[in-house]
Amino acid sequence: MANLTRFNLAETVALLARTPATLDALLRGLPDVWIRSNEGRSNEGNETWSAFDIVGHLIVGERTDWMPRARIIFESGEARAFDPFDRFAQAKEGQGKLLDQLLDEFARLRKENLAALHALNLQPEDLARRGKHPALGAVTLAELLATWAVHDLTHLHQLSRVMAHQYRDAVGPWSAYLGVLHCSGHSAP
Amino acid sequence: MANLTRFNLAETVALLARTPATLDALLRGLPDVWIRSNEGRSNEGNETWSAFDIVGHLIVGERTDWMPRARIIFESGEARAFDPFDRFAQAKEGQGKLLDQLLDEFARLRKENLAALHALNLQPEDLARRGKHPALGAVTLAELLATWAVHDLTHLHQLSRVMAHQYRDAVGPWSAYLGVLHCSGHSAP
């Protein structure tokens, strides 16, 4: 195993700051087959997520999850549990919108949230502050911020899988060599 | 299951054209912890790939795999098997270079290859032309081009996993919810 990295605020922000432009470069202007298609029904019978749904989900996270939870840690510590995160609110978020609007909205919200994070002027000792997750129990501010970044990566991972799925048949016998076509999703989603 | 998509040349090119800018937006200027770290040793005892290695591998593909194989299909059909693809040539490719140089090189080569593809002026009947893969046997030009696109996605999928791995410890109990941390890689790589 490689040495696993300790949390570092500047390195985390560097990653968080790049996600909107990454999704923009990948998705803006792409034909609908890549944007609007999902992986079919999950084992639980729900429709899985499309690229469009994923961007909507990231917007909901900017609005209701990451910085709101950081503020709860600052203001209330473990005395007040975080509000549960609605993992299906993106259906409402995307209604009647175009992908380009969602990409713009995500970029704007991420920029505002990183400015708000910067304004907190976090000191090393702040990173150990604790909050209360409604299901996971005690968590630290550093863990919340690390999760914000890895959550971006988990959805980039999902996005590449959902898009690749559309060509599962088209690649013919090469499917044996293409790892992304053998990814089961690991968790919902 | 959703209906799986039939191969479409314009849709494939739309995706292929976006990969260099996507990787550029994600990786250029990122701290080395995200760029140069890998996932440790594989079960076979080899070092796994870093983001830097992955971009090097994509460059090798542009040089020796996709368009060269398309040309073999055009010129020789099944009479001449493709040259095997060297999946480890990226070590040499990256030697002494900076990531920014690799990103520039990948963008330049991809642009040239898409121009060369366009110059072939493929007609629908050309897509069914057959070539001979050294291990997989008969494949079509459409399958080769679909695989070129899904190969980009398989490495975006790998990249998000390799990067997320660096924060496997930092996310604390949230690791249970982050699908990318439960991805085993599916194939090497």
Tab-separated table of C-alpha atoms in Angstrom:
chain	number	residue	atom	x	y	z
A	1	MET	CA	0.000	0.000	0.000
A	2	ALA	CA	1.132	3.528	-0.685
A	3	ASN	CA	1.222	5.833	2.283
A	4	LEU	CA	-2.192	7.346	2.537
A	5	THR	CA	-2.367	11.061	2.520
A	6	ARG	CA	-3.231	13.139	5.522
A	7	PHE	CA	-5.833	15.802	5.036
A	8	ASN	CA	-4.443	19.049	3.698
A	9	LEU	CA	-6.742	22.030	3.242
A	10	ALA	CA	-4.957	23.672	0.300
A	11	GLU	CA	-4.743	20.369	-1.587
A	12	THR	CA	-8.425	19.706	-0.944
A	13	VAL	CA	-9.462	23.137	-2.180
A	14	ALA	CA	-7.290	22.700	-5.295
A	15	LEU	CA	-9.328	19.636	-6.204
A	16	LEU	CA	-12.720	21.094	-5.284
A	17	ALA	CA	-12.010	24.182	-7.366
A	18	ARG	CA	-11.391	22.116	-10.508
A	19	THR	CA	-14.522	19.967	-10.591
A	20	PRO	CA	-16.886	22.468	-12.265
A	21	ALA	CA	-14.483	23.106	-15.163
A	22	THR	CA	-13.833	19.370	-15.480
A	23	LEU	CA	-17.528	18.575	-15.833
A	24	ASP	CA	-17.980	21.526	-18.153
A	25	ALA	CA	-15.180	20.346	-20.445
A	26	LEU	CA	-16.562	16.813	-20.479
A	27	LEU	CA	-20.292	17.450	-20.786
A	28	ARG	CA	-21.163	20.832	-22.292
A	29	GLY	CA	-22.475	20.399	-25.807
A	30	LEU	CA	-22.286	16.592	-25.790
A	31	PRO	CA	-25.086	14.779	-27.639
A	32	ASP	CA	-28.006	13.685	-25.464
A	33	VAL	CA	-27.094	10.033	-25.702
A	34	TRP	CA	-24.215	10.689	-23.314
A	35	ILE	CA	-26.065	13.198	-21.134
A	36	ARG	CA	-29.562	11.822	-20.703
A	37	SER	CA	-29.029	8.054	-20.702
A	38	ASN	CA	-28.660	6.093	-17.493
A	39	GLU	CA	-27.767	2.486	-16.688
A	40	GLY	CA	-31.349	1.245	-16.625
A	41	ARG	CA	-33.038	0.017	-13.483
A	42	SER	CA	-31.109	-0.743	-10.347
A	43	ASN	CA	-31.604	-3.943	-8.359
A	44	GLU	CA	-34.089	-2.015	-6.242
A	45	GLY	CA	-36.138	-1.188	-9.342
A	46	ASN	CA	-35.276	2.515	-9.456
A	47	GLU	CA	-33.988	4.257	-12.519
A	48	THR	CA	-30.265	4.853	-12.120
A	49	TRP	CA	-28.700	8.253	-12.728
A	50	SER	CA	-27.757	10.000	-15.942
A	51	ALA	CA	-24.988	12.608	-16.318
A	52	PHE	CA	-27.735	15.215	-16.061
A	53	ASP	CA	-28.940	13.758	-12.746
A	54	ILE	CA	-25.390	13.656	-11.394
A	55	VAL	CA	-24.791	17.358	-12.038
A	56	GLY	CA	-28.143	18.082	-10.366
A	57	HIS	CA	-27.062	16.023	-7.357
A	58	LEU	CA	-23.794	17.944	-7.071
A	59	ILE	CA	-25.792	21.205	-7.065
A	60	VAL	CA	-27.973	19.947	-4.212
A	61	GLY	CA	-24.818	19.081	-2.281
A	62	GLU	CA	-23.519	22.641	-2.708
A	63	ARG	CA	-26.815	24.037	-1.483
A	64	THR	CA	-27.600	21.768	1.433
A	65	ASP	CA	-24.704	19.577	2.422
A	66	TRP	CA	-21.071	20.666	2.577
A	67	MET	CA	-20.845	24.268	3.719
A	68	PRO	CA	-24.111	24.125	5.686
A	69	ARG	CA	-22.660	21.193	7.637
A	70	ALA	CA	-19.340	22.998	8.126
A	71	ARG	CA	-21.309	25.899	9.615
A	72	ILE	CA	-23.213	23.563	11.946
A	73	ILE	CA	-19.877	22.199	13.193
A	74	PHE	CA	-18.666	25.742	13.823
A	75	GLU	CA	-21.819	26.964	15.496
A	76	SER	CA	-23.087	23.917	17.374
A	77	GLY	CA	-20.376	21.255	17.409
A	78	GLU	CA	-21.844	17.875	18.315
A	79	ALA	CA	-24.859	19.423	20.025
A	80	ARG	CA	-26.850	19.491	16.798
A	81	ALA	CA	-26.851	16.654	14.274
A	82	PHE	CA	-26.558	17.564	10.592
A	83	ASP	CA	-29.756	17.626	8.581
A	84	PRO	CA	-29.964	14.391	6.565
A	85	PHE	CA	-28.921	14.828	2.937
A	86	ASP	CA	-31.670	14.265	0.367
A	87	ARG	CA	-30.028	11.999	-2.198
A	88	PHE	CA	-32.979	12.266	-4.569
A	89	ALA	CA	-33.564	16.029	-4.597
A	90	GLN	CA	-31.848	16.364	-7.983
A	91	ALA	CA	-35.046	15.349	-9.821
A	92	LYS	CA	-36.597	18.622	-8.684
A	93	GLU	CA	-33.340	20.514	-9.235
A	94	GLY	CA	-33.162	19.560	-12.908
A	95	GLN	CA	-36.816	19.980	-13.804
A	96	GLY	CA	-37.274	22.114	-16.906
A	97	LYS	CA	-33.600	22.991	-17.072
A	98	LEU	CA	-30.920	22.398	-19.668
A	99	LEU	CA	-27.614	20.797	-18.786
A	100	ASP	CA	-25.799	24.041	-19.577
A	101	GLN	CA	-27.866	25.802	-16.918
A	102	LEU	CA	-26.985	23.115	-14.375
A	103	LEU	CA	-23.277	23.373	-15.224
A	104	ASP	CA	-23.401	27.152	-14.776
A	105	GLU	CA	-25.278	26.813	-11.505
A	106	PHE	CA	-22.864	24.236	-10.151
A	107	ALA	CA	-19.853	26.411	-11.051
A	108	ARG	CA	-21.415	29.458	-9.396
A	109	LEU	CA	-22.349	27.634	-6.190
A	110	ARG	CA	-18.983	25.902	-5.877
A	111	LYS	CA	-17.198	29.229	-6.291
A	112	GLU	CA	-19.383	30.840	-3.621
A	113	ASN	CA	-18.875	27.928	-1.254
A	114	LEU	CA	-15.098	27.950	-1.653
A	115	ALA	CA	-15.128	31.694	-0.989
A	116	ALA	CA	-17.175	31.060	2.161
A	117	LEU	CA	-14.738	28.328	3.214
A	118	HIS	CA	-11.822	30.703	2.683
A	119	ALA	CA	-13.589	33.357	4.754
A	120	LEU	CA	-13.718	30.944	7.710
A	121	ASN	CA	-9.919	31.339	7.819
A	122	LEU	CA	-9.535	27.840	9.221
A	123	GLN	CA	-6.629	27.193	11.544
A	124	PRO	CA	-5.100	23.722	11.986
A	125	GLU	CA	-6.892	23.267	15.322
A	126	ASP	CA	-10.260	23.993	13.677
A	127	LEU	CA	-9.886	20.920	11.491
A	128	ALA	CA	-10.292	18.690	14.540
A	129	ARG	CA	-13.626	20.284	15.506
A	130	ARG	CA	-16.341	17.697	15.748
A	131	GLY	CA	-19.880	17.502	14.486
A	132	LYS	CA	-22.583	14.854	14.617
A	133	HIS	CA	-23.637	12.978	11.514
A	134	PRO	CA	-27.221	11.660	11.807
A	135	ALA	CA	-26.151	8.103	10.926
A	136	LEU	CA	-22.349	7.964	11.254
A	137	GLY	CA	-22.012	9.707	14.618
A	138	ALA	CA	-19.007	11.885	15.472
A	139	VAL	CA	-17.057	13.257	12.520
A	140	THR	CA	-14.456	16.005	12.227
A	141	LEU	CA	-14.411	19.092	10.050
A	142	ALA	CA	-11.348	17.667	8.241
A	143	GLU	CA	-13.322	14.489	7.458
A	144	LEU	CA	-16.236	16.552	6.142
A	145	LEU	CA	-13.978	18.548	3.821
A	146	ALA	CA	-12.106	15.444	2.630
A	147	THR	CA	-15.482	13.832	1.917
A	148	TRP	CA	-16.592	16.844	-0.092
A	149	ALA	CA	-13.608	16.273	-2.430
A	150	VAL	CA	-13.954	12.484	-2.615
A	151	HIS	CA	-17.692	12.907	-3.256
A	152	ASP	CA	-16.754	14.832	-6.424
A	153	LEU	CA	-14.503	11.942	-7.421
A	154	THR	CA	-17.138	9.314	-6.643
A	155	HIS	CA	-19.495	11.055	-9.043
A	156	LEU	CA	-16.806	11.458	-11.715
A	157	HIS	CA	-16.262	7.725	-11.323
A	158	GLN	CA	-20.017	7.107	-11.640
A	159	LEU	CA	-20.295	9.469	-14.609
A	160	SER	CA	-17.571	7.699	-16.586
A	161	ARG	CA	-19.300	4.378	-15.850
A	162	VAL	CA	-22.781	5.596	-16.871
A	163	MET	CA	-21.428	7.036	-20.106
A	164	ALA	CA	-19.358	3.943	-20.925
A	165	HIS	CA	-22.440	1.765	-20.354
A	166	GLN	CA	-24.057	3.290	-23.444
A	167	TYR	CA	-21.402	1.643	-25.621
A	168	ARG	CA	-21.374	-1.688	-23.812
A	169	ASP	CA	-22.566	-3.432	-26.989
A	170	ALA	CA	-20.808	-1.154	-29.459
A	171	VAL	CA	-17.289	-2.113	-28.332
A	172	GLY	CA	-17.857	-5.778	-29.235
A	173	PRO	CA	-15.220	-8.201	-27.899
A	174	TRP	CA	-13.103	-5.353	-26.437
A	175	SER	CA	-15.520	-5.212	-23.506
A	176	ALA	CA	-13.326	-7.847	-21.838
A	177	TYR	CA	-10.456	-5.336	-21.626
A	178	LEU	CA	-12.381	-2.241	-20.518
A	179	GLY	CA	-12.449	-2.089	-16.729
A	180	VAL	CA	-15.174	0.525	-16.555
A	181	LEU	CA	-17.625	-1.948	-18.126
A	182	HIS	CA	-16.976	-4.357	-15.256
A	183	CYS	CA	-17.737	-1.847	-12.507
A	184	SER	CA	-20.825	-2.813	-10.592
A	185	GLY	CA	-21.313	0.569	-8.995
A	186	HIS	CA	-20.315	-0.544	-5.466
A	187	SER	CA	-23.000	1.467	-3.741
A	188	ALA	CA	-26.156	3.305	-4.646
A	189	PRO	CA	-25.019	5.327	-6.383
B	1	MET	CA	-31.881	-2.299	-18.769
B	2	ALA	CA	-31.882	0.845	-20.856
B	3	ASN	CA	-31.666	0.337	-24.585
B	4	LEU	CA	-28.014	0.225	-25.419
B	5	THR	CA	-26.792	2.691	-27.933
B	6	ARG	CA	-25.714	1.767	-31.408
B	7	PHE	CA	-22.435	3.143	-32.597
B	8	ASN	CA	-22.677	6.636	-34.027
B	9	LEU	CA	-19.592	8.291	-35.489
B	10	ALA	CA	-20.486	11.913	-34.696
B	11	GLU	CA	-21.399	11.048	-31.107
B	12	THR	CA	-18.156	9.119	-30.696
B	13	VAL	CA	-16.052	11.976	-32.042
B	14	ALA	CA	-17.892	14.441	-29.758
B	15	LEU	CA	-16.706	12.431	-26.757
B	16	LEU	CA	-13.165	11.818	-28.032
B	17	ALA	CA	-12.728	15.519	-28.742
B	18	ARG	CA	-13.534	16.466	-25.139
B	19	THR	CA	-11.151	14.195	-23.256
B	20	PRO	CA	-8.000	16.352	-23.483
B	21	ALA	CA	-9.771	19.450	-22.123
B	22	THR	CA	-11.420	17.348	-19.405
B	23	LEU	CA	-8.083	16.011	-18.173
B	24	ASP	CA	-6.552	19.456	-18.481
B	25	ALA	CA	-9.285	21.029	-16.349
B	26	LEU	CA	-8.961	18.291	-13.740
B	27	LEU	CA	-5.190	17.873	-13.536
B	28	ARG	CA	-3.232	20.935	-14.658
B	29	GLY	CA	-1.707	22.693	-11.677
B	30	LEU	CA	-2.972	20.167	-9.107
B	31	PRO	CA	-0.587	19.435	-6.224
B	32	ASP	CA	1.630	16.384	-6.700
B	33	VAL	CA	-0.243	14.359	-4.105
B	34	TRP	CA	-3.082	13.969	-6.619
B	35	ILE	CA	-0.860	13.628	-9.684
B	36	ARG	CA	2.033	11.431	-8.661
B	37	SER	CA	0.461	9.053	-6.124
B	38	ASN	CA	-0.815	5.642	-7.138
B	39	GLU	CA	-2.784	2.915	-5.339
B	40	GLY	CA	0.281	1.053	-4.105
B	41	ARG	CA	1.180	-2.405	-5.300
B	42	SER	CA	-1.226	-4.546	-7.263
B	43	ASN	CA	-1.884	-8.203	-6.421
B	44	GLU	CA	0.770	-9.055	-8.998
B	45	GLY	CA	3.303	-6.948	-7.098
B	46	ASN	CA	3.553	-4.148	-9.656
B	47	GLU	CA	3.167	-0.493	-8.813
B	48	THR	CA	-0.278	0.685	-9.938
B	49	TRP	CA	-0.727	3.805	-12.029
B	50	SER	CA	-0.761	7.457	-11.021
B	51	ALA	CA	-2.621	10.233	-12.857
B	52	PHE	CA	0.720	11.034	-14.511
B	53	ASP	CA	1.065	7.449	-15.755
B	54	ILE	CA	-2.497	7.451	-17.073
B	55	VAL	CA	-1.948	10.541	-19.224
B	56	GLY	CA	1.269	8.936	-20.527
B	57	HIS	CA	-0.696	5.792	-21.405
B	58	LEU	CA	-3.300	7.812	-23.312
B	59	ILE	CA	-0.480	9.425	-25.318
B	60	VAL	CA	0.912	6.002	-26.240
B	61	GLY	CA	-2.571	5.000	-27.400
B	62	GLU	CA	-2.747	8.027	-29.683
B	63	ARG	CA	0.641	7.192	-31.165
B	64	THR	CA	0.420	3.440	-31.594
B	65	ASP	CA	-3.088	2.125	-31.132
B	66	TRP	CA	-6.252	3.781	-32.418
B	67	MET	CA	-5.583	5.451	-35.734
B	68	PRO	CA	-2.738	3.097	-36.673
B	69	ARG	CA	-5.175	0.205	-36.226
B	70	ALA	CA	-7.881	2.014	-38.197
B	71	ARG	CA	-5.364	2.361	-41.033
B	72	ILE	CA	-4.478	-1.332	-40.879
B	73	ILE	CA	-8.184	-2.155	-41.224
B	74	PHE	CA	-8.406	0.116	-44.255
B	75	GLU	CA	-5.261	-1.112	-45.916
B	76	SER	CA	-5.141	-4.788	-45.038
B	77	GLY	CA	-8.486	-5.837	-43.542
B	78	GLU	CA	-8.141	-9.134	-41.714
B	79	ALA	CA	-5.049	-10.132	-43.656
B	80	ARG	CA	-2.744	-8.422	-41.151
B	81	ALA	CA	-3.248	-8.590	-37.384
B	82	PHE	CA	-2.848	-5.365	-35.400
B	83	ASP	CA	0.444	-4.851	-33.628
B	84	PRO	CA	-0.032	-5.690	-29.915
B	85	PHE	CA	-0.470	-2.609	-27.742
B	86	ASP	CA	2.292	-2.002	-25.206
B	87	ARG	CA	0.393	-1.282	-21.999
B	88	PHE	CA	3.548	-0.315	-20.137
B	89	ALA	CA	5.186	2.050	-22.621
B	90	GLN	CA	4.026	5.096	-20.625
B	91	ALA	CA	6.988	4.779	-18.236
B	92	LYS	CA	9.266	5.764	-21.097
B	93	GLU	CA	6.763	8.320	-22.392
B	94	GLY	CA	6.735	10.256	-19.129
B	95	GLN	CA	10.453	10.119	-18.348
B	96	GLY	CA	11.850	13.541	-17.535
B	97	LYS	CA	8.620	15.308	-18.450
B	98	LEU	CA	6.205	17.430	-16.489
B	99	LEU	CA	2.502	16.689	-16.405
B	100	ASP	CA	1.778	19.907	-18.282
B	101	GLN	CA	3.926	18.686	-21.147
B	102	LEU	CA	2.045	15.387	-21.243
B	103	LEU	CA	-1.312	17.183	-21.237
B	104	ASP	CA	-0.180	19.386	-24.140
B	105	GLU	CA	1.136	16.389	-26.036
B	106	PHE	CA	-2.057	14.397	-25.525
B	107	ALA	CA	-4.202	17.320	-26.723
B	108	ARG	CA	-2.049	17.805	-29.812
B	109	LEU	CA	-2.029	14.116	-30.757
B	110	ARG	CA	-5.759	13.681	-30.197
B	111	LYS	CA	-6.487	16.691	-32.376
B	112	GLU	CA	-4.264	15.339	-35.149
B	113	ASN	CA	-5.842	11.899	-34.912
B	114	LEU	CA	-9.377	13.251	-35.072
B	115	ALA	CA	-8.370	15.299	-38.126
B	116	ALA	CA	-6.966	12.123	-39.697
B	117	LEU	CA	-10.186	10.268	-38.864
B	118	HIS	CA	-12.237	13.036	-40.445
B	119	ALA	CA	-10.032	12.900	-43.548
B	120	LEU	CA	-10.949	9.218	-44.006
B	121	ASN	CA	-14.464	10.482	-44.800
B	122	LEU	CA	-15.983	7.282	-43.443
B	123	GLN	CA	-19.213	6.079	-45.003
B	124	PRO	CA	-21.690	3.883	-43.114
B	125	GLU	CA	-20.506	0.783	-44.984
B	126	ASP	CA	-16.902	1.450	-43.918
B	127	LEU	CA	-17.864	0.980	-40.276
B	128	ALA	CA	-18.458	-2.724	-40.893
B	129	ARG	CA	-14.956	-3.270	-42.318
B	130	ARG	CA	-13.122	-5.921	-40.383
B	131	GLY	CA	-9.671	-6.196	-38.925
B	132	LYS	CA	-7.860	-8.814	-36.899
B	133	HIS	CA	-7.019	-8.242	-33.255
B	134	PRO	CA	-4.011	-10.344	-32.157
B	135	ALA	CA	-5.956	-11.809	-29.199
B	136	LEU	CA	-9.653	-11.059	-29.783
B	137	GLY	CA	-9.878	-12.091	-33.428
B	138	ALA	CA	-12.221	-10.375	-35.878
B	139	VAL	CA	-13.339	-6.874	-34.934
B	140	THR	CA	-14.993	-4.102	-36.903
B	141	LEU	CA	-13.912	-0.529	-37.469
B	142	ALA	CA	-17.019	0.618	-35.549
B	143	GLU	CA	-15.947	-1.527	-32.576
B	144	LEU	CA	-12.436	-0.065	-32.713
B	145	LEU	CA	-13.754	3.508	-32.685
B	146	ALA	CA	-16.274	2.773	-29.907
B	147	THR	CA	-13.434	1.233	-27.892
B	148	TRP	CA	-11.287	4.324	-28.403
B	149	ALA	CA	-14.014	6.373	-26.675
B	150	VAL	CA	-14.729	3.870	-23.898
B	151	HIS	CA	-10.992	3.522	-23.298
B	152	ASP	CA	-10.971	7.260	-22.465
B	153	LEU	CA	-13.815	6.637	-20.011
B	154	THR	CA	-12.150	3.604	-18.466
B	155	HIS	CA	-9.127	5.771	-17.668
B	156	LEU	CA	-11.260	8.614	-16.334
B	157	HIS	CA	-12.877	5.996	-14.112
B	158	GLN	CA	-9.443	4.741	-13.026
B	159	LEU	CA	-8.172	8.291	-12.497
B	160	SER	CA	-11.031	9.222	-10.168
B	161	ARG	CA	-10.403	6.006	-8.209
B	162	VAL	CA	-6.635	6.536	-7.914
B	163	MET	CA	-7.144	10.105	-6.739
B	164	ALA	CA	-9.888	9.176	-4.263
B	165	HIS	CA	-7.638	6.468	-2.819
B	166	GLN	CA	-5.298	9.146	-1.464
B	167	TYR	CA	-8.051	10.287	0.922
B	168	ARG	CA	-9.227	6.821	1.921
B	169	ASP	CA	-8.219	7.500	5.515
B	170	ALA	CA	-8.956	11.221	5.535
B	171	VAL	CA	-12.709	10.801	4.970
B	172	GLY	CA	-13.111	8.814	8.204
B	173	PRO	CA	-16.462	7.018	8.589
B	174	TRP	CA	-17.834	8.520	5.362
B	175	SER	CA	-15.832	5.907	3.415
B	176	ALA	CA	-18.870	3.628	3.779
B	177	TYR	CA	-20.905	5.964	1.554
B	178	LEU	CA	-18.340	6.742	-1.121
B	179	GLY	CA	-18.680	4.231	-3.939
B	180	VAL	CA	-15.361	5.082	-5.543
B	181	LEU	CA	-13.547	3.813	-2.441
B	182	HIS	CA	-15.181	0.409	-2.918
B	183	CYS	CA	-14.066	0.000	-6.517
B	184	SER	CA	-11.616	-2.847	-6.864
B	185	GLY	CA	-10.366	-1.830	-10.272
B	186	HIS	CA	-12.053	-4.691	-12.149
B	187	SER	CA	-9.121	-5.294	-14.441
B	188	ALA	CA	-5.495	-4.336	-14.702
B	189	PRO	CA	-5.700	-1.459	-14.949
